[in-house]
CSV table of C-alpha atoms in Angstrom, one decimal:
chain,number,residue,atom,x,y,z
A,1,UNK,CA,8.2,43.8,-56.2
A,2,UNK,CA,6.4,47.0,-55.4
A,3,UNK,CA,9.5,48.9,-56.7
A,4,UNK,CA,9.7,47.2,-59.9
A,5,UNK,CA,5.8,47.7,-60.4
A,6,UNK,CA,6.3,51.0,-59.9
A,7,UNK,CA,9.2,51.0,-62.0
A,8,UNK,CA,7.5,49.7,-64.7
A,9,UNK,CA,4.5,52.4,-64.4
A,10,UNK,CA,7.3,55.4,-64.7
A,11,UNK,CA,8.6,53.7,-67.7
A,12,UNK,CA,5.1,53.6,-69.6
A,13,UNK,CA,3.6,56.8,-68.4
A,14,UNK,CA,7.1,58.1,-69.9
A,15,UNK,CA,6.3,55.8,-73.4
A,16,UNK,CA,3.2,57.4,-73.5
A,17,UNK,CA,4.0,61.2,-72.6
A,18,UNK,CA,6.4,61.5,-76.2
A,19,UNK,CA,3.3,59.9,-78.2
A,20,UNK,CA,0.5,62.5,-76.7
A,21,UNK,CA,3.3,65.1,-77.4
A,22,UNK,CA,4.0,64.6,-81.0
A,23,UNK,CA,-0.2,63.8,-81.2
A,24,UNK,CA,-0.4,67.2,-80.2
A,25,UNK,CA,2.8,68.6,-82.3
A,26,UNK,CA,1.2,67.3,-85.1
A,27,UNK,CA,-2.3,68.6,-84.4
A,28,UNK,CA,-0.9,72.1,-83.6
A,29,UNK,CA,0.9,71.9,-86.6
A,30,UNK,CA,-2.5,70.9,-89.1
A,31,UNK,CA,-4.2,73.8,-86.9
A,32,UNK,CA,-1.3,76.5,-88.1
A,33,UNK,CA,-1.6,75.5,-91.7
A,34,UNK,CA,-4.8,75.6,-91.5
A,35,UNK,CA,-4.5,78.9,-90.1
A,36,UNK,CA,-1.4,80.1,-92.1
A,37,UNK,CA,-3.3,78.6,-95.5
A,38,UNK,CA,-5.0,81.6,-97.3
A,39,UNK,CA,-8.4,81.8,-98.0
A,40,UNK,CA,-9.8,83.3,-101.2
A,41,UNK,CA,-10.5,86.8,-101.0
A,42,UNK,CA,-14.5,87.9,-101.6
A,43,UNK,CA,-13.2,91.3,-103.8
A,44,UNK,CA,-10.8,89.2,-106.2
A,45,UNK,CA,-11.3,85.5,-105.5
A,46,UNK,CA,-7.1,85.0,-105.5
A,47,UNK,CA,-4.7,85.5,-102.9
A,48,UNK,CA,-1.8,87.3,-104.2
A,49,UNK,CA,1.4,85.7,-104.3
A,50,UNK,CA,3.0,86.9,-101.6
A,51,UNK,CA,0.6,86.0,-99.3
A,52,UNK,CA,1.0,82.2,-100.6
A,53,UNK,CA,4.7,82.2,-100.4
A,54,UNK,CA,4.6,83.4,-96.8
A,55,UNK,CA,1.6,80.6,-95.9
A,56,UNK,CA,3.9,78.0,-97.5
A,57,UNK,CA,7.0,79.2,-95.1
A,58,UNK,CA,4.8,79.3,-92.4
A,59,UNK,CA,3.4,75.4,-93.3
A,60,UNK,CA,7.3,74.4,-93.9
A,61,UNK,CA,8.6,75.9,-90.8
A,62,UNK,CA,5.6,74.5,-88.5
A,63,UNK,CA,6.1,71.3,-90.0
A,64,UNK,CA,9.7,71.2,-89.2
A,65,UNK,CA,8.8,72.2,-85.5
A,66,UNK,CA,6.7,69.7,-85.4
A,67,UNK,CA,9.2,67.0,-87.2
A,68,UNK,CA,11.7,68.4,-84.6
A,69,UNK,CA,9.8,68.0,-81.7
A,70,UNK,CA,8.7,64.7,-82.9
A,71,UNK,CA,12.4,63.5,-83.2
A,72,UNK,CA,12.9,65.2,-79.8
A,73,UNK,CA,9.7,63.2,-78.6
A,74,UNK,CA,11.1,59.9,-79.6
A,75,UNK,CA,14.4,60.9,-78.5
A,76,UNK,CA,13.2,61.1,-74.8
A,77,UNK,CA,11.3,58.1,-75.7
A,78,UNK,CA,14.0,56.1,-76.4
A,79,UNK,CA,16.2,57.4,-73.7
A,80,UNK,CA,13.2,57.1,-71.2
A,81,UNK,CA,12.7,53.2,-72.2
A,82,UNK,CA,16.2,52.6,-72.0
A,83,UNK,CA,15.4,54.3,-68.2
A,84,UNK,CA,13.0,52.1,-67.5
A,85,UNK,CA,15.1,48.9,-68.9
A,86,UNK,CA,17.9,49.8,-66.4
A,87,UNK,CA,15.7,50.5,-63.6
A,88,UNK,CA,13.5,47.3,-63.5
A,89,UNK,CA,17.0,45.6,-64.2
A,90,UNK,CA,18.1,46.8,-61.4
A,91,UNK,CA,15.1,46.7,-59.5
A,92,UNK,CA,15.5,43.0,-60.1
A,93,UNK,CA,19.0,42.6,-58.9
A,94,UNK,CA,18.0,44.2,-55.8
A,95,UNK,CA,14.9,42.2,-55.8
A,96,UNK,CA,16.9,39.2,-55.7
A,97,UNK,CA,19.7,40.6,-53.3
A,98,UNK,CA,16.9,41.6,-50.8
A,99,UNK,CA,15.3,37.7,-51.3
A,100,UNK,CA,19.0,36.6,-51.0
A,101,UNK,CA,19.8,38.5,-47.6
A,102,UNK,CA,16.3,37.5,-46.4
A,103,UNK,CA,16.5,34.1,-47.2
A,104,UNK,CA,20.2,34.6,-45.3
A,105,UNK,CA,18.9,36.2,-42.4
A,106,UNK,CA,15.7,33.9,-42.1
A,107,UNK,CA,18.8,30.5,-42.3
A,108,UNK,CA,20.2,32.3,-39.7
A,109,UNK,CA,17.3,32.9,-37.1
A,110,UNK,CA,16.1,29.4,-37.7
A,111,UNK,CA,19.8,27.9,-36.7
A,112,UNK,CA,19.8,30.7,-33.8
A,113,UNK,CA,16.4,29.2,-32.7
A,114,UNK,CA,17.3,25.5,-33.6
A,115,UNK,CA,20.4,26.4,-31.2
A,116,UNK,CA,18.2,27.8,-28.2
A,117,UNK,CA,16.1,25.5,-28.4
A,118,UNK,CA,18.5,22.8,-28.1
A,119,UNK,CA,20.0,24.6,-25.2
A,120,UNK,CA,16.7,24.8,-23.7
A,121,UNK,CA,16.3,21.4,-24.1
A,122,UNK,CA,19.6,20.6,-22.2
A,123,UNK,CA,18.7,22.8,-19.5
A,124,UNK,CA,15.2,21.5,-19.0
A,125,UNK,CA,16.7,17.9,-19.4
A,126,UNK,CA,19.7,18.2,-16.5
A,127,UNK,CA,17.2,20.7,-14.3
A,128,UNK,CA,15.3,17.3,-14.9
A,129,UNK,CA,18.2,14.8,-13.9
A,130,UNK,CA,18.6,16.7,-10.7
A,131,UNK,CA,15.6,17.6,-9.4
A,132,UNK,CA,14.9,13.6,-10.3
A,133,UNK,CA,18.4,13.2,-8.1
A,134,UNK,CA,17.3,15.3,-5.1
A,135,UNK,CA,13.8,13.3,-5.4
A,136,UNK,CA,15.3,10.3,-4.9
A,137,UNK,CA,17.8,11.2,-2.4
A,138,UNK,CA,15.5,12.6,-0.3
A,139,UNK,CA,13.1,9.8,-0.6
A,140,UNK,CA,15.9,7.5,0.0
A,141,UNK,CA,16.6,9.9,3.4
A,142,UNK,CA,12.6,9.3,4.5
A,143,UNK,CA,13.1,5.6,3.9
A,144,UNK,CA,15.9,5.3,5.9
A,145,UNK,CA,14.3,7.5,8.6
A,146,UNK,CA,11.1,5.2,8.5
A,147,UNK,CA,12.8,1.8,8.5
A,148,UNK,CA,14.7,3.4,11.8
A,149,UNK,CA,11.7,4.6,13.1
A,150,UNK,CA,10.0,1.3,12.6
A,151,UNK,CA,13.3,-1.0,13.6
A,152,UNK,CA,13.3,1.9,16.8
A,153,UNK,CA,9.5,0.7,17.5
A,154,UNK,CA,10.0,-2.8,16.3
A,155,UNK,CA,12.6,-2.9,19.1
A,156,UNK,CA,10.5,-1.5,22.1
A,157,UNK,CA,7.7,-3.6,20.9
A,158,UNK,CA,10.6,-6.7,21.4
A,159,UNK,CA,11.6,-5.0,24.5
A,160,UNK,CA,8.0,-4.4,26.0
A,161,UNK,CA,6.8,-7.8,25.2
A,162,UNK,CA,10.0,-9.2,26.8
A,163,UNK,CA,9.2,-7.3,29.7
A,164,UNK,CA,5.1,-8.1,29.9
A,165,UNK,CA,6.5,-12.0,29.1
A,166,UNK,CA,8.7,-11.2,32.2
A,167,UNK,CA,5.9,-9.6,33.9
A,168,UNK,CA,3.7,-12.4,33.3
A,169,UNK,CA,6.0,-15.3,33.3
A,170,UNK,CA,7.0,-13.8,37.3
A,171,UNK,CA,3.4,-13.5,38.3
A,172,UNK,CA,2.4,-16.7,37.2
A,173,UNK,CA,5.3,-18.3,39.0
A,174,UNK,CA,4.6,-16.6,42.1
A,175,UNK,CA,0.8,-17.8,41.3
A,176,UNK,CA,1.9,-20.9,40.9
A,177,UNK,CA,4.2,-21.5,43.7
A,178,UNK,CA,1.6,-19.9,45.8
A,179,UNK,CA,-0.1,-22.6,44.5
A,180,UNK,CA,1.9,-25.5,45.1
A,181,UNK,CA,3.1,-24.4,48.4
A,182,UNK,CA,-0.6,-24.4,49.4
A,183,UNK,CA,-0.9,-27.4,47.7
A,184,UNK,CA,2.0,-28.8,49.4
A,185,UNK,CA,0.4,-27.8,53.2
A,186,UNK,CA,-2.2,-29.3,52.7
A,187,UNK,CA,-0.7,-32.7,51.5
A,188,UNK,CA,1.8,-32.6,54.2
A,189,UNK,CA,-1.7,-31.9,56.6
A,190,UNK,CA,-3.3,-35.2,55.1
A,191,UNK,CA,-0.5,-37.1,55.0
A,192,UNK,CA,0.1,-36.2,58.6
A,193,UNK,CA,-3.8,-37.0,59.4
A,194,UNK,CA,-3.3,-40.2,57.0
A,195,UNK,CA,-0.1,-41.0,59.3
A,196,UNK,CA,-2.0,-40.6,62.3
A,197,UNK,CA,-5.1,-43.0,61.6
A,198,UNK,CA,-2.8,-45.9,60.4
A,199,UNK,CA,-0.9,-45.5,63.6
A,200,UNK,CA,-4.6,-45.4,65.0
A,201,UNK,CA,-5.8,-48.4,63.1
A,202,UNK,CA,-2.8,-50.6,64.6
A,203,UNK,CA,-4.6,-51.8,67.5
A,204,UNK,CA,-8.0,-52.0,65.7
A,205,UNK,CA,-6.1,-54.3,63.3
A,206,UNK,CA,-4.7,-56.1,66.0
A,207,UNK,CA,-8.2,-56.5,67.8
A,208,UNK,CA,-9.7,-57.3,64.5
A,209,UNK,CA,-6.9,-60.4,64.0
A,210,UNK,CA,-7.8,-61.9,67.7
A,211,UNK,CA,-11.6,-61.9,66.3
A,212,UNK,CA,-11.2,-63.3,63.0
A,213,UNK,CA,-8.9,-66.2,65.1
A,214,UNK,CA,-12.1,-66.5,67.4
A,215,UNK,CA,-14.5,-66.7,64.4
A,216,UNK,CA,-12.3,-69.4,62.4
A,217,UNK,CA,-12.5,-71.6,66.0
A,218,UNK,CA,-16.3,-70.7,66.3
A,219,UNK,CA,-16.5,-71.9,62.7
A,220,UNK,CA,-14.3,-75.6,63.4
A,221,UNK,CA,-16.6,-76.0,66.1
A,222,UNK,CA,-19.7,-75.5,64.4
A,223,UNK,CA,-18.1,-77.9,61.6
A,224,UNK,CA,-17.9,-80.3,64.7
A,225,UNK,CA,-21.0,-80.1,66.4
A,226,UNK,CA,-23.9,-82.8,65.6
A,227,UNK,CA,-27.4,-81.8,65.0
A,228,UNK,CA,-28.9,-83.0,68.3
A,229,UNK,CA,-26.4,-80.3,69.7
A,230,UNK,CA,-27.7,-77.2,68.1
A,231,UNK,CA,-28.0,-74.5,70.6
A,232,UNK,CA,-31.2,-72.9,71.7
A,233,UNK,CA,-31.8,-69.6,69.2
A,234,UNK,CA,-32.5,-67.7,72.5
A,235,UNK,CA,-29.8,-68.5,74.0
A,236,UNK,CA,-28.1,-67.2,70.5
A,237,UNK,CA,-30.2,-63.6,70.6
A,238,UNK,CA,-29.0,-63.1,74.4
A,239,UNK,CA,-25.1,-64.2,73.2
A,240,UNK,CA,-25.6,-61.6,70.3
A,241,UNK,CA,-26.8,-58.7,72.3
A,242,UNK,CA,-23.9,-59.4,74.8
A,243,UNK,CA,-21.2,-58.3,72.2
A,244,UNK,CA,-19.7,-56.0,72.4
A,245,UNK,CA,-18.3,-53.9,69.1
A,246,UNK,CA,-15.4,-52.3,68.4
A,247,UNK,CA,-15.2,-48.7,69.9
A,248,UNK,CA,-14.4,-46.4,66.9
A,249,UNK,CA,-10.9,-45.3,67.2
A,250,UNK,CA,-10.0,-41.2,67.6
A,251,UNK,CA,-7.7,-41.8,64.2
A,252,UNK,CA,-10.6,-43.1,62.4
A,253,UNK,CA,-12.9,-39.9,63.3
A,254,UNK,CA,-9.7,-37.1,62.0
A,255,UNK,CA,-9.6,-39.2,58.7
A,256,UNK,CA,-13.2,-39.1,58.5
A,257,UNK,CA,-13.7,-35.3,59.2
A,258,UNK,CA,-11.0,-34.2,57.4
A,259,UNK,CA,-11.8,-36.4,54.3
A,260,UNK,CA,-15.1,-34.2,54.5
A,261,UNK,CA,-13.9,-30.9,55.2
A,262,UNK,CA,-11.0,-31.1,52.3
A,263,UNK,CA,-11.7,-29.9,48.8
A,264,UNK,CA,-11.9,-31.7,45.7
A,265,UNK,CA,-8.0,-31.5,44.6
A,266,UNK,CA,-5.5,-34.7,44.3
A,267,UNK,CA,-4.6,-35.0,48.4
A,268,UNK,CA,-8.1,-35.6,49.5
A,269,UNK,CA,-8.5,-38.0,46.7
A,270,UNK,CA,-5.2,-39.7,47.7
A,271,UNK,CA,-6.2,-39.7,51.4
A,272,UNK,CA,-9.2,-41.9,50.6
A,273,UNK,CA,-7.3,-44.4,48.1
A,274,UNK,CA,-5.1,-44.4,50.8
A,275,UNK,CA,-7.6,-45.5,53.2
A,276,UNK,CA,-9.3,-47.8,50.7
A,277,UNK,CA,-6.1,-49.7,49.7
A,278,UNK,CA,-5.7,-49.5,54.0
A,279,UNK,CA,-9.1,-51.4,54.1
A,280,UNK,CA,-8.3,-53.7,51.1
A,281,UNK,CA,-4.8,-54.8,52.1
A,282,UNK,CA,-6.4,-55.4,55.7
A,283,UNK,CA,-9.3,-57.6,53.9
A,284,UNK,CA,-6.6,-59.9,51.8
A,285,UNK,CA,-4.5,-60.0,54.9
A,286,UNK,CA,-7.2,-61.6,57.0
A,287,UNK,CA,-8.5,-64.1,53.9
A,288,UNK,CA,-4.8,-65.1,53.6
A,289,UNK,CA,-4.2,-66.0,56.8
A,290,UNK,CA,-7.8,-67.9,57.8
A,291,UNK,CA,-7.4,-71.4,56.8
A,292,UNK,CA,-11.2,-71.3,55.8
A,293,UNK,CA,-11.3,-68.2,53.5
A,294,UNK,CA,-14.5,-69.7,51.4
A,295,UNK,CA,-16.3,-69.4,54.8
A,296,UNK,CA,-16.7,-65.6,54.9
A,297,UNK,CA,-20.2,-65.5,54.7
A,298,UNK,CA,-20.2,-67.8,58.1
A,299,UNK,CA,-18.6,-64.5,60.0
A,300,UNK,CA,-22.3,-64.1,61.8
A,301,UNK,CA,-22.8,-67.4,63.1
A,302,UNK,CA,-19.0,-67.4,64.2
A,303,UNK,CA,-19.9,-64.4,66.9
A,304,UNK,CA,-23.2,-65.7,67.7
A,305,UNK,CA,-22.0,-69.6,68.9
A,306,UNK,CA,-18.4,-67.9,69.9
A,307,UNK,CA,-21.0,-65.8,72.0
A,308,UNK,CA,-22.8,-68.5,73.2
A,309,UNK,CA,-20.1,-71.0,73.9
A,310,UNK,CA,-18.7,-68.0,76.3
Protein backbone atom coordinates (compact mmCIF):
# COMPACT_ATOMS: atom_id res chain seq x y z
CA UNK A 1 0.00 0.00 0.00
CA UNK A 2 2.77 2.46 0.71
CA UNK A 3 4.21 1.64 -2.77
CA UNK A 4 1.20 2.26 -4.66
CA UNK A 5 0.63 5.61 -2.68
CA UNK A 6 3.68 6.51 -3.63
CA UNK A 7 3.11 5.37 -6.94
CA UNK A 8 0.31 7.37 -7.38
CA UNK A 9 2.17 10.66 -6.06
CA UNK A 10 4.94 10.18 -8.96
CA UNK A 11 2.28 9.85 -11.35
CA UNK A 12 0.49 13.28 -10.49
CA UNK A 13 3.52 15.29 -9.64
CA UNK A 14 4.42 14.08 -13.29
CA UNK A 15 0.57 15.22 -14.58
CA UNK A 16 1.27 18.38 -13.10
CA UNK A 17 5.03 19.06 -14.13
CA UNK A 18 3.82 19.15 -18.35
CA UNK A 19 0.91 21.72 -17.22
CA UNK A 20 3.35 24.27 -15.25
CA UNK A 21 5.63 23.78 -18.24
CA UNK A 22 3.49 24.66 -21.09
CA UNK A 23 1.93 27.55 -18.34
CA UNK A 24 5.23 28.78 -18.50
CA UNK A 25 5.92 28.11 -22.42
CA UNK A 26 3.00 30.06 -22.99
CA UNK A 27 3.81 32.86 -20.63
CA UNK A 28 7.45 33.14 -22.08
CA UNK A 29 6.05 33.15 -25.28
CA UNK A 30 3.23 36.34 -24.53
CA UNK A 31 6.47 37.92 -22.79
CA UNK A 32 8.67 37.58 -26.29
CA UNK A 33 5.84 39.12 -28.35
CA UNK A 34 5.44 41.38 -26.12
CA UNK A 35 8.96 42.03 -26.37
CA UNK A 36 9.49 41.26 -30.12
CA UNK A 37 6.12 43.68 -30.87
CA UNK A 38 7.32 47.18 -31.91
CA UNK A 39 6.52 50.10 -30.34
CA UNK A 40 5.82 53.41 -32.13
CA UNK A 41 8.73 55.47 -32.61
CA UNK A 42 8.59 59.20 -30.76
CA UNK A 43 10.50 60.94 -34.13
CA UNK A 44 7.93 59.28 -36.78
CA UNK A 45 5.11 57.50 -34.81
CA UNK A 46 5.43 54.22 -37.39
CA UNK A 47 7.75 51.45 -37.24
CA UNK A 48 9.07 50.69 -40.58
CA UNK A 49 8.22 47.67 -42.23
CA UNK A 50 11.02 45.71 -41.70
CA UNK A 51 10.99 46.04 -38.29
CA UNK A 52 7.27 44.58 -38.25
CA UNK A 53 8.07 41.74 -40.50
CA UNK A 54 10.91 40.65 -38.27
CA UNK A 55 8.50 41.13 -34.90
CA UNK A 56 5.91 38.92 -36.73
CA UNK A 57 8.75 36.13 -37.38
CA UNK A 58 9.85 36.40 -34.07
CA UNK A 59 5.88 36.03 -32.62
CA UNK A 60 5.50 33.00 -35.26
CA UNK A 61 8.54 31.27 -34.31
CA UNK A 62 8.01 31.73 -30.38
CA UNK A 63 4.67 30.57 -30.83
CA UNK A 64 5.70 27.48 -32.51
CA UNK A 65 8.28 26.80 -29.66
CA UNK A 66 5.88 27.16 -27.49
CA UNK A 67 3.21 24.94 -29.58
CA UNK A 68 6.18 22.47 -29.74
CA UNK A 69 6.99 22.35 -26.31
CA UNK A 70 3.48 22.14 -25.51
CA UNK A 71 2.93 19.01 -27.66
CA UNK A 72 6.25 17.77 -26.19
CA UNK A 73 4.63 18.65 -22.64
CA UNK A 74 1.63 16.56 -23.28
CA UNK A 75 3.67 14.10 -24.93
CA UNK A 76 5.51 13.29 -21.62
CA UNK A 77 2.22 13.73 -20.13
CA UNK A 78 0.66 11.10 -21.77
CA UNK A 79 3.60 8.78 -21.60
CA UNK A 80 4.15 9.66 -17.89
CA UNK A 81 0.24 8.70 -17.07
CA UNK A 82 0.51 5.79 -18.99
CA UNK A 83 3.82 5.27 -16.32
CA UNK A 84 1.88 5.77 -13.61
CA UNK A 85 -1.09 3.33 -14.95
CA UNK A 86 1.43 0.47 -15.34
CA UNK A 87 3.11 1.12 -12.09
CA UNK A 88 0.02 1.20 -9.68
CA UNK A 89 -1.11 -1.87 -11.90
CA UNK A 90 1.62 -3.45 -10.94
CA UNK A 91 1.95 -2.18 -7.70
CA UNK A 92 -1.31 -3.95 -7.27
CA UNK A 93 -0.36 -7.32 -8.54
CA UNK A 94 2.37 -7.28 -6.17
CA UNK A 95 0.13 -5.96 -3.61
CA UNK A 96 -1.97 -8.89 -3.88
CA UNK A 97 0.98 -11.42 -4.40
CA UNK A 98 2.59 -10.08 -1.16
CA UNK A 99 -1.22 -10.46 0.69
CA UNK A 100 -1.21 -13.90 -1.18
CA UNK A 101 2.29 -15.20 0.18
CA UNK A 102 1.45 -13.62 3.57
CA UNK A 103 -1.85 -14.99 3.86
CA UNK A 104 0.35 -18.46 2.69
CA UNK A 105 2.92 -18.13 5.10
CA UNK A 106 0.59 -16.95 8.07
CA UNK A 107 -1.79 -20.68 6.91
CA UNK A 108 1.31 -22.21 7.29
CA UNK A 109 2.64 -21.02 10.81
CA UNK A 110 -0.75 -21.50 12.23
CA UNK A 111 -0.80 -25.38 11.03
CA UNK A 112 3.03 -25.50 12.22
CA UNK A 113 1.75 -24.20 15.60
CA UNK A 114 -1.61 -26.13 15.53
CA UNK A 115 0.96 -29.20 14.92
CA UNK A 116 3.20 -28.29 18.04
CA UNK A 117 0.85 -27.70 19.97
CA UNK A 118 -0.77 -30.90 19.49
CA UNK A 119 2.51 -32.55 19.98
CA UNK A 120 2.88 -30.70 23.06
CA UNK A 121 -0.25 -31.86 24.15
CA UNK A 122 0.65 -35.56 23.55
CA UNK A 123 3.78 -35.18 25.36
CA UNK A 124 2.32 -33.43 28.40
CA UNK A 125 -0.64 -36.08 28.19
CA UNK A 126 1.72 -39.53 28.20
CA UNK A 127 4.53 -37.53 30.66
CA UNK A 128 1.02 -37.37 32.46
CA UNK A 129 -0.01 -41.22 32.10
CA UNK A 130 3.36 -42.14 33.48
CA UNK A 131 4.16 -40.11 36.08
CA UNK A 132 0.29 -41.02 37.04
CA UNK A 133 1.73 -44.89 36.54
CA UNK A 134 4.88 -44.51 38.63
CA UNK A 135 2.36 -42.70 41.34
CA UNK A 136 0.45 -45.45 41.64
CA UNK A 137 2.92 -48.10 41.47
CA UNK A 138 4.78 -46.71 44.05
CA UNK A 139 1.86 -46.11 46.20
CA UNK A 140 0.80 -49.54 45.56
CA UNK A 141 4.71 -50.62 46.76
CA UNK A 142 4.08 -48.42 50.25
CA UNK A 143 0.78 -50.20 50.67
CA UNK A 144 2.04 -53.44 50.30
CA UNK A 145 5.03 -52.50 52.60
CA UNK A 146 2.47 -51.08 55.26
CA UNK A 147 -0.11 -54.04 55.17
CA UNK A 148 3.30 -56.23 55.81
CA UNK A 149 4.47 -54.08 58.28
CA UNK A 150 1.13 -54.10 60.10
CA UNK A 151 0.37 -58.07 59.32
CA UNK A 152 4.46 -58.31 60.74
CA UNK A 153 3.18 -56.40 64.01
CA UNK A 154 -0.25 -57.81 63.87
CA UNK A 155 1.57 -61.17 64.24
CA UNK A 156 3.94 -60.35 67.25
CA UNK A 157 1.02 -58.64 68.88
CA UNK A 158 -0.76 -62.49 68.27
CA UNK A 159 2.47 -64.00 69.31
CA UNK A 160 3.06 -61.69 72.56
CA UNK A 161 -0.33 -62.03 73.72
CA UNK A 162 -0.15 -65.85 73.18
CA UNK A 163 2.89 -65.72 75.20
CA UNK A 164 1.54 -63.14 78.15
CA UNK A 165 -1.84 -65.66 77.94
CA UNK A 166 0.87 -68.36 78.44
CA UNK A 167 2.54 -66.33 80.94
CA UNK A 168 -0.48 -65.74 82.81
CA UNK A 169 -2.52 -68.79 82.19
CA UNK A 170 1.01 -70.78 83.90
CA UNK A 171 1.11 -68.42 86.90
CA UNK A 172 -2.29 -68.63 87.64
CA UNK A 173 -2.12 -72.41 87.51
CA UNK A 174 0.77 -72.57 89.73
CA UNK A 175 -1.37 -69.92 91.98
CA UNK A 176 -3.94 -72.01 91.85
CA UNK A 177 -2.47 -75.36 92.55
CA UNK A 178 -0.59 -73.73 95.23
CA UNK A 179 -3.87 -73.00 96.24
CA UNK A 180 -5.50 -76.21 96.22
CA UNK A 181 -2.68 -78.14 97.43
CA UNK A 182 -2.86 -75.86 100.51
CA UNK A 183 -6.31 -76.22 100.38
CA UNK A 184 -6.01 -79.86 100.17
CA UNK A 185 -3.49 -80.00 103.54
CA UNK A 186 -5.50 -78.52 105.36
CA UNK A 187 -8.64 -80.66 104.52
CA UNK A 188 -6.64 -83.80 104.83
CA UNK A 189 -5.51 -82.02 108.58
CA UNK A 190 -9.35 -81.61 109.50
CA UNK A 191 -10.39 -84.56 108.20
CA UNK A 192 -7.71 -86.34 110.12
CA UNK A 193 -8.66 -84.19 113.47
CA UNK A 194 -12.46 -84.87 112.42
CA UNK A 195 -11.35 -88.67 112.17
CA UNK A 196 -9.82 -88.57 115.38
CA UNK A 197 -12.68 -87.05 117.60
CA UNK A 198 -15.33 -89.55 116.19
CA UNK A 199 -12.98 -92.29 117.14
CA UNK A 200 -12.82 -90.19 120.45
CA UNK A 201 -16.52 -89.75 120.70
CA UNK A 202 -17.05 -93.74 120.58
CA UNK A 203 -16.80 -94.36 124.11
CA UNK A 204 -18.61 -91.12 125.06
CA UNK A 205 -21.35 -92.39 122.89
CA UNK A 206 -21.22 -95.55 124.37
CA UNK A 207 -21.30 -94.00 128.03
CA UNK A 208 -23.92 -91.68 126.90
CA UNK A 209 -26.29 -95.00 125.69
CA UNK A 210 -25.70 -96.81 129.34
CA UNK A 211 -27.18 -93.33 130.84
CA UNK A 212 -29.97 -92.74 128.66
CA UNK A 213 -30.88 -96.80 129.53
CA UNK A 214 -30.48 -95.64 133.26
CA UNK A 215 -32.67 -92.46 132.73
CA UNK A 216 -35.52 -94.46 130.77
CA UNK A 217 -35.49 -97.05 134.08
CA UNK A 218 -35.29 -93.98 136.47
CA UNK A 219 -38.23 -92.63 134.41
CA UNK A 220 -40.53 -96.38 134.60
CA UNK A 221 -39.91 -96.13 138.07
CA UNK A 222 -40.91 -92.78 138.77
CA UNK A 223 -44.07 -93.72 136.52
CA UNK A 224 -44.47 -96.50 139.24
CA UNK A 225 -43.96 -94.87 142.35
CA UNK A 226 -47.23 -93.58 144.52
CA UNK A 227 -47.32 -90.28 145.99
CA UNK A 228 -46.83 -91.31 149.67
CA UNK A 229 -43.44 -92.54 148.22
CA UNK A 230 -41.91 -89.32 147.03
CA UNK A 231 -38.41 -89.09 148.20
CA UNK A 232 -37.11 -86.46 150.51
CA UNK A 233 -35.72 -83.31 148.15
CA UNK A 234 -32.56 -83.45 150.35
CA UNK A 235 -31.99 -86.57 149.87
CA UNK A 236 -32.49 -85.53 145.95
CA UNK A 237 -29.75 -82.29 146.31
CA UNK A 238 -27.14 -84.77 148.03
CA UNK A 239 -27.91 -87.64 145.05
CA UNK A 240 -27.46 -84.70 142.51
CA UNK A 241 -24.18 -83.35 143.85
CA UNK A 242 -22.91 -86.99 143.92
CA UNK A 243 -22.92 -87.28 140.04
CA UNK A 244 -20.58 -87.45 138.59
CA UNK A 245 -20.33 -85.96 134.64
CA UNK A 246 -18.78 -86.93 131.83
CA UNK A 247 -15.04 -86.15 131.68
CA UNK A 248 -14.52 -84.24 128.34
CA UNK A 249 -12.70 -86.52 125.98
CA UNK A 250 -8.97 -85.40 124.41
CA UNK A 251 -10.85 -85.77 120.81
CA UNK A 252 -13.37 -83.39 121.68
CA UNK A 253 -10.72 -80.61 122.97
CA UNK A 254 -8.48 -81.04 119.07
CA UNK A 255 -11.94 -80.61 117.33
CA UNK A 256 -12.62 -77.69 119.44
CA UNK A 257 -9.19 -75.92 119.10
CA UNK A 258 -8.72 -76.48 115.78
CA UNK A 259 -12.34 -75.47 114.81
CA UNK A 260 -11.02 -72.10 116.45
CA UNK A 261 -7.70 -71.78 115.09
CA UNK A 262 -8.82 -72.67 111.31
CA UNK A 263 -9.76 -69.90 108.89
CA UNK A 264 -12.91 -69.09 107.41
CA UNK A 265 -12.63 -71.41 104.07
CA UNK A 266 -15.05 -74.55 103.19
CA UNK A 267 -12.90 -77.39 105.60
CA UNK A 268 -13.44 -75.55 108.78
CA UNK A 269 -17.08 -75.04 107.83
CA UNK A 270 -17.27 -78.80 106.93
CA UNK A 271 -15.52 -79.83 110.12
CA UNK A 272 -18.32 -78.22 112.18
CA UNK A 273 -21.35 -79.60 109.92
CA UNK A 274 -19.53 -82.54 110.39
CA UNK A 275 -19.64 -82.35 114.02
CA UNK A 276 -23.22 -80.98 114.12
CA UNK A 277 -24.76 -83.76 111.92
CA UNK A 278 -22.20 -85.98 114.58
CA UNK A 279 -24.40 -84.40 117.41
CA UNK A 280 -27.75 -84.70 115.50
CA UNK A 281 -27.42 -88.25 114.34
CA UNK A 282 -26.37 -89.04 118.06
CA UNK A 283 -29.60 -87.09 119.30
CA UNK A 284 -32.18 -89.14 116.80
CA UNK A 285 -30.26 -92.28 117.64
CA UNK A 286 -31.00 -91.98 121.32
CA UNK A 287 -34.96 -90.76 120.69
CA UNK A 288 -35.22 -93.78 118.39
CA UNK A 289 -34.15 -96.20 120.54
CA UNK A 290 -35.94 -94.94 124.16
CA UNK A 291 -39.28 -96.36 124.23
CA UNK A 292 -40.43 -92.98 125.99
CA UNK A 293 -39.04 -90.34 123.49
CA UNK A 294 -41.95 -87.71 124.49
CA UNK A 295 -40.32 -87.85 128.00
CA UNK A 296 -37.15 -85.80 127.18
CA UNK A 297 -37.80 -83.03 129.28
CA UNK A 298 -37.98 -85.77 132.36
CA UNK A 299 -33.96 -86.36 131.65
CA UNK A 300 -33.30 -84.26 135.17
CA UNK A 301 -35.53 -86.03 137.44
CA UNK A 302 -34.22 -89.34 135.75
CA UNK A 303 -30.43 -88.58 137.34
CA UNK A 304 -31.75 -87.11 140.37
CA UNK A 305 -34.12 -90.44 141.58
CA UNK A 306 -31.47 -92.77 139.55
CA UNK A 307 -29.14 -90.88 141.99
CA UNK A 308 -31.12 -91.36 144.84
CA UNK A 309 -32.31 -94.89 144.32
CA UNK A 310 -28.28 -95.64 144.29
Amino acid sequence: MSKESSTKTDGQAEEATPDAADEKQAEGSEATAAEVTPTPSGSDGQGTTSERATAMRATLSARRDAESLLAEASALRRTAANDADAMVAEAETLAEQLLAESKQSAEKTTVEAQERAEGIVARARTEAAQVKQDAEAEAEEVRASAKAEADELRANSDAERERMRAEVTEEVEKASRAQLEELQTKSDILLRQVELGVHGLGPALEGAMSVVGDVIGSLEKLRSVTPGEAPDFAELKQALDAVEMPEPRAGDDVIVGEAEASDDHSPRSGSAEVAVMGEKSLATADRSDSPQGDDAGARPLGWLFRASQS
